[in-house]
Coordinates of C-alpha atoms and ligand atoms in Angstrom, one line a residue:
X27 CA 77.3 99.1 9.7
X28 CA 75.3 96.5 7.9
X29 CA 71.6 96.6 8.0
X30 CA 70.5 95.1 11.3
X31 CA 71.0 91.4 11.4
X32 CA 70.3 90.8 15.1
X33 CA 73.9 90.5 16.0
X34 CA 75.5 93.9 15.5
X35 CA 74.9 97.0 17.7
X36 CA 71.5 98.5 17.1
X37 CA 72.8 102.1 17.6
X38 CA 75.4 101.5 14.8
X39 CA 73.0 99.8 12.4
X40 CA 71.4 101.4 9.3
X41 CA 67.7 102.3 9.7
X42 CA 65.9 100.8 6.7
X43 CA 63.4 103.8 6.7
X44 CA 66.2 106.2 5.8
X45 CA 68.2 104.3 3.2
X46 CA 67.3 106.8 0.5
X47 CA 67.5 109.9 2.8
X48 CA 70.3 111.5 0.7
X49 CA 68.0 111.7 -2.4
X50 CA 64.7 112.5 -0.6
X51 CA 62.9 115.8 -1.2
X52 CA 62.8 118.0 1.9
X53 CA 59.2 116.9 2.6
X54 CA 60.1 113.2 2.2
X55 CA 63.1 113.9 4.5
X56 CA 60.8 115.2 7.2
X57 CA 58.5 112.2 7.0
X58 CA 61.5 109.9 7.3
X59 CA 62.7 111.7 10.4
X60 CA 59.2 111.5 11.8
X61 CA 58.8 107.7 11.3
X62 CA 62.1 107.1 12.9
X63 CA 61.5 109.4 15.9
X64 CA 58.2 107.7 16.5
X65 CA 60.1 104.4 17.0
X66 CA 61.4 106.0 20.2
X67 CA 57.9 105.6 21.6
X68 CA 56.3 102.9 19.6
X69 CA 59.4 100.6 19.5
X70 CA 61.4 99.0 16.8
X71 CA 61.1 95.4 15.5
X72 CA 60.4 93.2 18.6
X73 CA 61.5 95.9 21.0
X74 CA 58.9 98.1 22.8
X75 CA 60.7 101.5 23.0
X76 CA 60.3 103.7 26.1
X77 CA 57.0 102.3 27.2
X78 CA 58.3 98.8 27.8
X79 CA 57.2 97.5 31.3
X80 CA 60.8 96.7 32.3
X81 CA 61.9 100.3 31.3
X82 CA 59.1 101.8 33.4
X83 CA 60.1 99.6 36.3
X84 CA 63.8 100.6 36.1
X85 CA 62.7 104.3 35.9
X86 CA 60.8 103.8 39.2
X87 CA 63.8 102.2 40.9
X88 CA 66.2 104.9 39.8
X89 CA 63.6 107.6 40.8
X90 CA 63.6 106.2 44.3
X91 CA 67.4 106.5 44.6
X92 CA 67.2 110.1 43.2
X93 CA 64.5 110.9 45.7
X94 CA 66.8 109.7 48.6
X95 CA 69.4 112.2 47.4
X96 CA 66.9 115.1 47.1
X97 CA 65.7 114.4 50.7
X98 CA 69.3 114.8 52.0
X99 CA 71.3 116.9 49.6
X100 CA 74.1 117.7 52.0
X101 CA 75.2 114.0 52.0
X102 CA 73.8 113.0 48.6
X103 CA 74.6 113.8 45.0
X104 CA 73.4 112.9 41.5
X105 CA 76.2 112.8 38.9
X106 CA 75.3 112.6 35.3
X107 CA 78.0 111.7 32.9
X108 CA 78.8 111.0 29.3
X109 CA 80.8 111.8 26.1
X110 CA 79.9 114.1 23.3
X111 CA 76.1 114.6 23.1
X112 CA 75.6 112.3 26.1
X113 CA 77.8 114.5 28.2
X114 CA 76.1 117.7 26.9
X115 CA 72.7 116.4 27.9
X116 CA 74.2 115.4 31.3
X117 CA 75.3 119.0 31.7
X118 CA 72.0 120.4 30.6
X119 CA 69.9 118.1 32.8
X120 CA 72.1 118.8 35.9
X121 CA 71.8 122.5 35.2
X122 CA 68.1 122.4 34.7
X123 CA 67.3 120.5 38.0
X124 CA 69.8 122.6 40.0
X125 CA 68.1 125.7 38.8
X126 CA 64.7 124.3 39.9
X127 CA 66.0 123.4 43.3
X128 CA 67.7 126.8 43.8
X129 CA 64.6 128.6 42.7
X130 CA 62.8 126.8 45.5
X131 CA 65.4 127.5 48.1
X132 CA 66.7 123.9 48.1
X133 CA 70.4 123.0 48.0
X134 CA 71.4 122.0 44.4
X135 CA 72.6 118.4 44.3
X136 CA 73.3 117.6 40.6
X137 CA 76.7 117.5 39.0
X138 CA 77.9 116.5 35.6
X139 CA 81.1 115.2 34.0
X140 CA 81.9 115.2 30.3
X141 CA 84.9 113.6 28.6
X142 CA 87.3 116.4 27.7
X143 CA 85.8 118.9 30.3
X144 CA 83.7 122.0 29.5
X145 CA 85.4 122.6 26.2
X146 CA 83.5 119.6 25.0
X147 CA 80.2 121.3 25.6
X148 CA 81.0 123.4 22.5
X149 CA 83.5 121.6 20.4
X150 CA 84.0 117.9 20.1
X151 CA 86.9 116.4 22.2
X152 CA 86.8 112.8 21.1
X153 CA 90.1 111.2 22.3
X154 CA 89.3 111.7 26.1
X155 CA 86.3 109.5 25.4
X156 CA 88.6 106.5 25.2
X157 CA 90.2 107.0 28.7
X158 CA 88.5 105.2 31.6
X159 CA 91.0 106.7 34.1
X160 CA 90.0 110.3 33.2
X161 CA 86.4 109.3 33.8
X162 CA 87.2 107.9 37.2
X163 CA 89.2 111.0 38.1
X164 CA 86.4 113.3 37.1
X165 CA 83.9 111.3 39.1
X166 CA 86.2 111.3 42.2
X167 CA 86.6 115.1 41.9
X168 CA 82.8 115.9 41.8
X169 CA 81.7 113.4 44.4
X170 CA 84.4 114.0 47.0
X171 CA 82.9 114.1 50.5
X172 CA 79.5 112.7 49.6
X173 CA 78.2 109.4 50.9
X174 CA 75.1 108.7 48.8
X175 CA 75.9 109.2 45.1
X176 CA 73.7 108.2 42.2
X177 CA 75.8 108.0 39.0
X178 CA 74.0 107.8 35.7
X179 CA 76.6 106.9 33.1
X180 CA 75.2 107.7 29.6
X181 CA 76.6 105.9 26.6
X182 CA 74.1 105.4 23.8
X183 CA 76.1 102.6 22.3
X184 CA 77.0 100.9 25.6
X185 CA 80.6 101.6 24.5
X186 CA 82.4 104.6 25.9
X187 CA 85.5 103.8 28.0
X188 CA 85.2 107.1 29.9
X189 CA 81.8 105.9 31.3
X190 CA 83.0 102.3 31.7
X191 CA 85.7 103.5 34.1
X192 CA 83.2 105.4 36.2
X193 CA 80.7 102.5 36.3
X194 CA 83.4 100.1 37.3
X195 CA 84.7 102.5 40.0
X196 CA 81.1 102.7 41.4
X197 CA 80.9 98.9 41.5
X198 CA 84.1 98.8 43.6
X199 CA 82.5 101.3 46.0
X200 CA 78.9 100.3 46.3
X201 CA 78.8 101.6 49.9
X202 CA 78.7 105.1 48.4
X203 CA 77.7 104.8 44.8
X204 CA 74.6 103.5 43.0
X205 CA 75.7 103.1 39.4
X206 CA 73.1 103.3 36.5
X207 CA 74.0 102.6 32.9
X208 CA 71.8 104.5 30.4
X209 CA 72.1 103.4 26.8
X210 CA 70.1 102.0 23.8
X211 CA 71.5 98.6 23.0
X212 CA 70.5 95.3 24.5
X213 CA 73.1 94.4 27.1
X214 CA 74.4 91.4 25.1
X215 CA 75.4 93.9 22.4
X216 CA 77.6 96.1 24.7
X217 CA 81.0 96.6 23.2
X218 CA 83.3 93.7 23.7
X219 CA 86.5 95.2 22.2
X220 CA 89.6 95.8 24.3
X221 CA 89.9 99.2 25.9
X222 CA 93.5 100.2 25.5
X223 CA 95.5 100.4 28.8
X224 CA 92.7 98.9 30.7
X225 CA 91.9 95.3 31.7
X226 CA 88.1 95.2 31.0
X227 CA 85.8 95.6 28.0
X228 CA 82.5 97.5 28.3
X229 CA 80.7 94.1 28.2
X230 CA 82.6 92.9 31.2
X231 CA 81.5 96.0 33.2
X232 CA 77.9 95.3 32.1
X233 CA 78.1 91.8 33.3
X234 CA 79.3 93.0 36.7
X235 CA 76.5 95.6 36.7
X236 CA 73.9 92.8 36.1
X237 CA 75.2 91.0 39.2
X238 CA 74.8 94.2 41.3
X239 CA 71.4 94.8 39.7
X240 CA 70.1 91.5 41.0
X241 CA 70.7 92.9 44.5
X242 CA 69.1 96.3 43.6
X243 CA 72.5 98.0 44.0
X244 CA 72.9 99.0 40.4
X245 CA 70.5 99.6 37.5
X246 CA 70.6 99.2 33.7
X247 CA 68.2 101.4 31.7
X248 CA 68.5 100.4 28.1
X249 CA 65.4 100.6 26.0
X250 CA 65.9 99.9 22.4
X251 CA 64.6 102.7 20.2
X252 CA 65.9 101.6 16.8
X253 CA 68.8 102.8 14.6
X254 CA 69.4 106.4 14.0
X255 CA 68.2 108.3 11.0
X256 CA 71.9 108.9 10.0
X257 CA 73.7 105.8 10.8
X258 CA 75.5 105.9 14.2
X259 CA 74.5 109.6 14.8
X260 CA 73.4 109.1 18.4
X261 CA 72.8 112.8 18.9
X262 CA 69.4 112.3 17.3
X263 CA 67.0 109.5 18.5
X264 CA 69.3 108.3 21.3
X265 CA 69.9 111.9 22.5
X266 CA 66.2 112.6 22.5
X267 CA 65.5 109.4 24.4
X268 CA 68.3 110.2 26.9
X269 CA 66.7 113.6 27.5
X270 CA 63.3 112.2 28.0
X271 CA 64.4 109.4 30.4
X272 CA 66.6 111.7 32.6
X273 CA 63.8 114.3 32.8
X274 CA 61.2 111.7 33.6
X275 CA 63.3 110.2 36.4
X276 CA 64.1 113.5 38.0
X277 CA 60.8 115.2 37.5
X278 CA 59.2 112.2 39.1
X279 CA 61.7 112.2 42.0
X280 CA 61.1 115.9 42.5
X281 CA 57.4 115.6 42.6
X282 CA 57.5 112.6 45.0
X283 CA 59.7 114.7 47.5
X284 CA 58.2 118.2 47.1
X285 CA 54.7 117.6 45.9
X286 CA 53.8 114.2 47.4
X287 CA 50.1 115.0 47.1
X288 CA 50.2 115.1 43.2
X289 CA 49.5 111.8 41.6
X290 CA 52.3 110.9 39.2
X291 CA 52.0 108.6 36.1
X292 CA 55.3 108.0 34.5
X293 CA 53.8 106.7 31.3
X294 CA 51.5 109.7 31.0
X295 CA 54.4 112.1 31.5
X296 CA 56.4 110.3 28.7
X297 CA 53.3 110.3 26.6
X298 CA 53.4 114.1 26.6
X299 CA 56.8 113.9 24.8
X300 CA 55.2 111.6 22.3
X301 CA 52.5 114.1 21.7
X302 CA 54.9 117.0 21.3
X303 CA 56.7 114.9 18.7
X304 CA 53.5 114.5 16.8
X305 CA 52.9 118.2 17.2
X306 CA 56.3 119.2 15.7
X307 CA 55.9 116.8 12.8
X308 CA 52.4 118.1 12.1
X309 CA 54.0 121.0 10.4
X310 CA 55.9 119.3 7.6
X311 CA 55.7 122.2 5.2
X312 CA 57.3 124.6 7.7
X313 CA 60.0 122.1 8.6
X314 CA 60.7 121.4 5.0
X315 CA 61.0 125.1 4.3
X316 CA 63.4 125.5 7.1
X317 CA 65.5 122.6 5.9
X318 CA 65.5 123.9 2.3
X319 CA 66.6 127.4 3.3
X320 CA 69.3 126.0 5.7
X321 CA 70.5 123.7 2.9
X322 CA 70.7 126.6 0.4
X323 CA 72.7 128.6 2.9
X324 CA 75.3 125.9 3.5
X325 CA 75.5 124.9 -0.2
X326 CA 76.3 128.6 -1.0
X327 CA 78.9 128.9 1.7
X328 CA 76.5 130.8 4.0
X329 CA 76.0 130.0 7.6
X330 CA 73.2 128.9 9.9
X331 CA 72.9 130.8 13.2
X332 CA 70.6 129.9 16.0
X333 CA 69.8 132.6 18.5
X334 CA 67.6 131.5 21.4
X335 CA 66.4 132.6 24.7
X336 CA 66.6 130.7 27.9
X337 CA 67.3 126.9 27.9
X338 CA 66.3 126.8 24.2
X339 CA 69.7 128.5 23.7
X340 CA 71.4 125.5 25.3
X341 CA 69.5 123.1 23.0
X342 CA 70.6 125.0 19.9
X343 CA 74.3 125.4 21.1
X344 CA 74.4 121.7 21.6
X345 CA 72.9 121.0 18.1
X346 CA 75.5 123.4 16.5
X347 CA 78.4 121.8 18.4
X348 CA 77.6 118.4 16.9
X349 CA 77.9 119.5 13.2
X350 CA 81.7 119.4 13.0
X351 CA 82.2 115.8 14.4
X352 CA 79.1 114.5 12.6
X353 CA 79.4 116.2 9.2
X354 CA 83.0 117.4 9.0
X355 CA 81.5 120.9 9.1
X356 CA 83.6 123.9 10.0
X357 CA 83.1 125.5 13.4
X358 CA 81.6 128.5 11.6
X359 CA 79.0 126.6 9.5
X360 CA 76.4 126.3 12.2
X361 CA 76.6 128.3 15.4
X362 CA 74.4 128.8 18.4
X363 CA 74.0 131.8 20.8
X364 CA 72.1 132.2 24.0
X365 CA 71.1 135.4 25.6
X366 CA 73.4 136.1 28.6
X367 CA 76.0 133.6 27.4
X368 CA 78.1 132.1 30.1
X369 CA 76.2 133.8 32.9
X370 CA 73.3 131.7 31.8
X371 CA 75.3 128.5 31.2
X372 CA 76.4 128.0 34.8
X373 CA 78.9 125.4 33.7
X374 CA 81.6 124.2 36.0
X375 CA 84.6 125.8 34.4
X376 CA 82.9 129.2 34.0
X377 CA 83.4 131.7 31.2
X378 CA 85.4 130.1 28.4
X379 CA 85.0 132.9 25.9
X380 CA 88.8 133.6 26.1
X381 CA 89.4 130.3 24.2
X382 CA 88.4 131.9 20.9
X383 CA 85.5 133.1 18.9
X384 CA 83.7 129.7 18.8
X385 CA 83.4 130.0 22.6
X386 CA 81.7 133.4 22.3
X387 CA 78.1 132.4 22.7
X388 CA 76.0 135.3 24.1
X389 CA 73.5 137.4 22.1
X390 CA 75.8 140.4 22.6
X391 CA 78.6 138.3 21.0
X392 CA 76.3 137.6 18.1
X393 CA 75.5 141.3 17.7
X394 CA 79.2 142.2 17.9
X395 CA 80.9 139.4 16.0
X396 CA 78.3 138.1 13.5
X397 CA 75.7 140.7 12.8
X398 CA 78.1 143.0 10.9
X399 CA 79.2 140.0 8.7
X400 CA 75.7 138.7 7.7
X401 CA 74.8 138.4 4.1
X402 CA 71.7 137.2 2.3
X403 CA 73.3 133.7 2.2
X404 CA 73.1 133.3 5.9
X405 CA 70.1 131.9 7.8
X406 CA 69.3 133.1 11.2
X407 CA 66.8 131.2 13.3
X408 CA 65.5 132.8 16.4
X409 CA 63.8 130.5 19.0
X410 CA 61.5 132.2 21.3
X411 CA 59.8 130.4 24.2
X412 CA 56.2 129.7 23.3
X413 CA 56.6 130.0 19.6
X414 CA 59.5 129.8 17.2
X415 CA 60.1 132.7 15.0
X416 CA 62.4 131.9 12.1
X417 CA 64.0 134.7 10.3
X418 CA 65.7 134.6 6.9
X419 CA 68.1 137.4 6.9
X420 CA 68.3 139.4 3.7
X421 CA 68.7 143.0 4.7
X422 CA 70.5 144.5 7.6
X423 CA 69.2 147.8 8.8
X424 CA 71.5 149.3 11.3
X425 CA 72.0 146.8 14.1
X426 CA 68.7 145.0 13.3
X427 CA 67.7 142.2 11.0
X428 CA 64.9 142.5 8.6
X429 CA 63.5 139.1 7.8
X430 CA 62.7 138.2 4.2
X431 CA 60.2 135.6 5.3
X432 CA 58.9 134.3 8.5
X433 CA 58.3 130.7 9.2
X434 CA 56.6 129.9 12.4
X435 CA 56.8 126.6 14.3
X436 CA 55.1 126.1 17.6
X437 CA 57.5 125.1 20.3
X438 CA 54.9 123.9 22.8
X439 CA 51.6 122.1 23.0
X440 CA 48.6 124.2 23.8
X441 CA 48.4 124.6 27.6
X442 CA 45.0 122.8 27.6
X443 CA 46.5 119.8 26.0
X444 CA 49.5 119.5 28.3
X445 CA 47.2 119.9 31.3
X446 CA 45.1 117.0 30.3
X447 CA 48.1 114.9 29.5
X448 CA 50.0 115.7 32.7
X449 CA 46.9 115.4 34.8
X450 CA 46.9 118.8 36.6
X451 CA 48.0 122.4 36.7
X452 CA 51.0 121.8 39.1
X453 CA 52.5 119.4 36.6
X454 CA 51.9 121.8 33.7
X455 CA 53.5 124.7 35.6
X456 CA 56.5 122.8 36.7
X457 CA 57.5 121.0 33.6
X458 CA 56.1 122.6 30.4
X459 CA 59.5 124.1 29.6
X460 CA 60.9 120.6 29.0
X461 CA 58.4 120.1 26.2
X462 CA 59.5 123.3 24.5
X463 CA 63.1 122.1 24.8
X464 CA 62.4 118.8 23.2
X465 CA 60.5 120.5 20.3
X466 CA 63.4 122.8 19.8
X467 CA 65.8 119.8 19.7
X468 CA 63.7 118.1 17.0
X469 CA 63.6 121.2 14.9
X470 CA 67.3 121.9 15.3
X471 CA 68.2 118.3 14.5
X472 CA 66.0 118.4 11.4
X473 CA 67.6 121.7 10.2
X474 CA 71.2 120.8 10.7
X475 CA 70.9 117.2 9.4
X476 CA 68.8 118.2 6.4
X477 CA 71.1 121.1 5.5
X478 CA 74.2 118.8 5.6
X479 CA 72.4 116.2 3.5
X480 CA 71.5 118.9 0.9
X481 CA 75.2 120.0 0.9
X482 CA 76.1 116.4 -0.1
X483 CA 77.7 115.2 3.1
X484 CA 75.8 112.0 3.3
X485 CA 75.8 108.9 1.0
X486 CA 72.6 106.8 1.4
X487 CA 72.1 107.2 5.2
X488 CA 75.8 107.1 6.0
X489 CA 78.1 109.9 6.8
X490 CA 81.1 108.6 5.0
X491 CA 83.4 111.5 5.7
X492 CA 83.6 111.0 9.4
X493 CA 86.7 112.1 11.4
X494 CA 88.6 109.1 12.7
X495 CA 89.2 110.6 16.1
X496 CA 88.5 107.9 18.6
X497 CA 88.3 104.1 19.0
X498 CA 84.6 103.9 18.3
X499 CA 84.9 106.1 15.1
X500 CA 88.0 104.0 14.0
X501 CA 85.9 100.8 14.1
X502 CA 82.9 102.6 12.5
X503 CA 85.3 103.7 9.7
X504 CA 86.4 100.1 9.1
X505 CA 82.8 99.0 9.1
X506 CA 81.9 101.6 6.4
X507 CA 84.8 100.4 4.2
X508 CA 83.8 96.7 4.8
X509 CA 80.2 97.4 4.0
X510 CA 80.8 99.2 0.7
X511 CA 83.7 97.2 -0.6
X512 CA 82.5 93.8 0.7
X513 CA 86.1 93.2 1.7
X514 CA 87.0 91.2 4.8
X515 CA 87.6 93.2 7.9
X516 CA 91.4 93.0 7.9
X517 CA 91.6 94.2 4.3
X518 CA 89.2 97.0 4.9
X519 CA 91.3 98.0 7.9
X520 CA 94.5 98.0 5.7
X521 CA 92.9 100.4 3.3
X522 CA 92.0 102.7 6.2
X523 CA 95.5 102.5 7.5
X524 CA 97.0 103.3 4.0
X525 CA 94.8 106.4 3.9
X526 CA 95.7 107.4 7.4
X527 CA 99.5 107.0 6.8
X528 CA 99.3 108.3 3.3
X529 CA 101.1 105.3 1.8
X530 CA 100.5 102.6 -0.7
X531 CA 102.5 100.1 1.3
X532 CA 102.2 99.9 5.1
X533 CA 105.3 99.2 7.2
X534 CA 105.3 96.4 9.7
X535 CA 105.5 99.0 12.4
X536 CA 102.5 100.9 11.1
X537 CA 100.4 97.7 10.9
X538 CA 101.4 96.6 14.4
X539 CA 100.8 100.0 16.1
X540 CA 98.0 100.4 18.7
X541 CA 94.7 101.8 17.5
X542 CA 95.4 104.9 19.7
X543 CA 98.4 105.6 17.5
X544 CA 96.4 105.3 14.3
X545 CA 93.9 107.7 15.8
X546 CA 96.5 110.2 16.7
X547 CA 97.7 110.4 13.1
X548 CA 94.2 110.3 11.7
X549 CA 92.5 112.9 13.9
X550 CA 93.9 116.1 12.2
X551 CA 93.3 114.7 8.7
X552 CA 90.4 115.3 6.3
X553 CA 88.6 112.8 4.0
X554 CA 90.4 109.7 5.4
X555 CA 87.5 107.3 4.8
X556 CA 86.5 108.6 1.3
X557 CA 90.2 108.3 0.3
X558 CA 90.4 104.7 1.6
X559 CA 87.1 103.8 -0.2
X560 CA 88.3 105.3 -3.6
X561 CA 91.7 103.5 -3.3
X562 CA 90.0 100.2 -2.6
X563 CA 87.5 100.6 -5.5
X564 CA 89.7 102.0 -8.1
X565 CA 92.7 99.9 -7.1
X566 CA 94.7 103.2 -7.5
X567 CA 97.5 104.8 -5.5
X568 CA 96.5 106.9 -2.5
X569 CA 97.8 110.0 -4.3
X570 CA 95.4 109.5 -7.2
X571 CA 92.4 109.1 -4.8
X572 CA 93.4 112.3 -3.1
X573 CA 93.6 114.1 -6.4
X574 CA 90.1 112.9 -7.3
X575 CA 88.7 114.1 -4.0
X576 CA 90.4 117.5 -4.3
X577 CA 88.7 118.0 -7.7
X578 CA 85.2 117.2 -6.5
X579 CA 84.5 118.6 -3.0
X580 CA 81.0 117.1 -2.7
X581 CA 81.7 113.8 -1.0
X582 CA 78.3 112.3 -2.0
X583 CA 79.0 112.9 -5.7
X584 CA 82.4 111.2 -5.7
X585 CA 81.3 108.3 -3.6
X586 CA 78.0 107.7 -5.5
X587 CA 79.7 107.9 -8.9
X588 CA 82.3 105.3 -7.9
X589 CA 80.0 103.0 -6.0
X590 CA 77.2 103.1 -8.5
X591 CA 79.5 102.3 -11.3
X592 CA 80.5 98.9 -9.7
Ligands
F6P23 O1 82.8 109.9 19.5 C1 81.9 110.8 19.2 C2 80.5 110.5 19.5 O2 80.0 109.6 18.5 C3 79.6 111.7 19.6 O3 79.1 112.1 18.4 C4 78.5 111.1 20.5 O4 77.7 112.1 21.0 C5 79.4 110.5 21.5 O5 80.4 109.8 20.8 C6 78.8 109.6 22.6 O6 78.5 108.3 22.2 P1 77.9 107.3 23.3 O7 76.7 108.0 23.9 O8 77.5 106.1 22.5 O9 79.0 107.0 24.3

């Protein structure tokens, strides 16, 4: 968690540009997001970002494997896999390219796996991320009967055991599988901590991948795009870079197979994403107004609702799904809806709306469940392809909303510009929707991140109130306590355990338990890390720390008062 020192993971480091993001004005906040997002393209420190020659070379090699699958879909398969946001983007990309193939009468050949199954597309399911065996099982299930399988295992931090299991399984079966690791740390910083009930670390798998890579039987795609705006929140820059890389690989493979006459330039295609980034951030006033309005809604116990058409609905549902694990938000605080709901989703497990209201995601569900409850504290954002119309709901007239103010954000580059970037009309026609999706992602990420910062959920650029619900988050929590208290790691961990077990004195059994057991106890609990921090700083009993936290619900206020007094 310390500022980057060249040794720790880049994806878990604090970005210097956002160290004061919690006290920035909305306009300053937007400019911080912009500078950090630009690092995806321009690079960070000595790293060159997405345009590094070695990244472009790996993209080409993976593109060739993907093209071999597209040419023979009855024997071949592309499997995209990941945890949390990485798994959601795997789903979205698989869906997107299958739709394109079907629309052209070609057999769909993309599948996805996500830790925790389809429930995890909407609500975070973090403990399955720690299980390499469930990753292997999911891969075996989707790839049964295929003899040429490209697996892209996405883990931004080069850390998820679910993905490690799959990559390792592919390495044992290279006659069928070509494994690709997609993430955003240098390989030497892959996680080297034990994976419970398994005999390898992530780093060990990476070392084996490197050996297979030397024989062109595996690939590692790991450009460094710099630390996240909110420390460790890989849904943001890493998620964006994941989306760009997957789309670039498969768009390029698709063009090489079905439009071999069109000249393709990978760097020009990725440059179009860079331009749309510039285009989104060239409206700082509109973005700042969105963030301010969204923040007011959340601060006043209102809600943010995204309603969107087409694949923009998927982007906004994904953004909403990330708020509970990232900000300790409730499932009602930010919600996304897509016209046609599950009919449009085309997810493996079908209609999940029976699981409860948070799985009711169609625009009809919005009309039925949400519209009658709207008040002027709620903020409704409608994303419409081609432009974004943003409505602030103040008055409900019958079943309709009357906006109090409209804020418009463009969701695409002018056709002319994309054409010149992409080179020709075929490219523009085929792929312009991807640029609208990425613009929508940047806007949603700004809105939900900014709103939670304004609600006081972030201290400096750290989300201190994270849920301790898997191995990575356990170690992140220890890192936060270490960083703020300057205590050695073992003592920081003891304070975390005291908070988890709600005790001032840990038993030998508690101290000796496996991390998985600590996580099981911690997962349902709130404010574990703030409580550990307060106990360490005030040298007070756990009960007193809990009392202080119950009197002041805004985490940032409590933590800053205590820390700034030291
Ligand atoms: O454990 C939760 C989480 O941090 C999610 O928020 C994130 O999307 C996911 O893990 C994936 O992380 P990675 O891509 O590094 O495996």
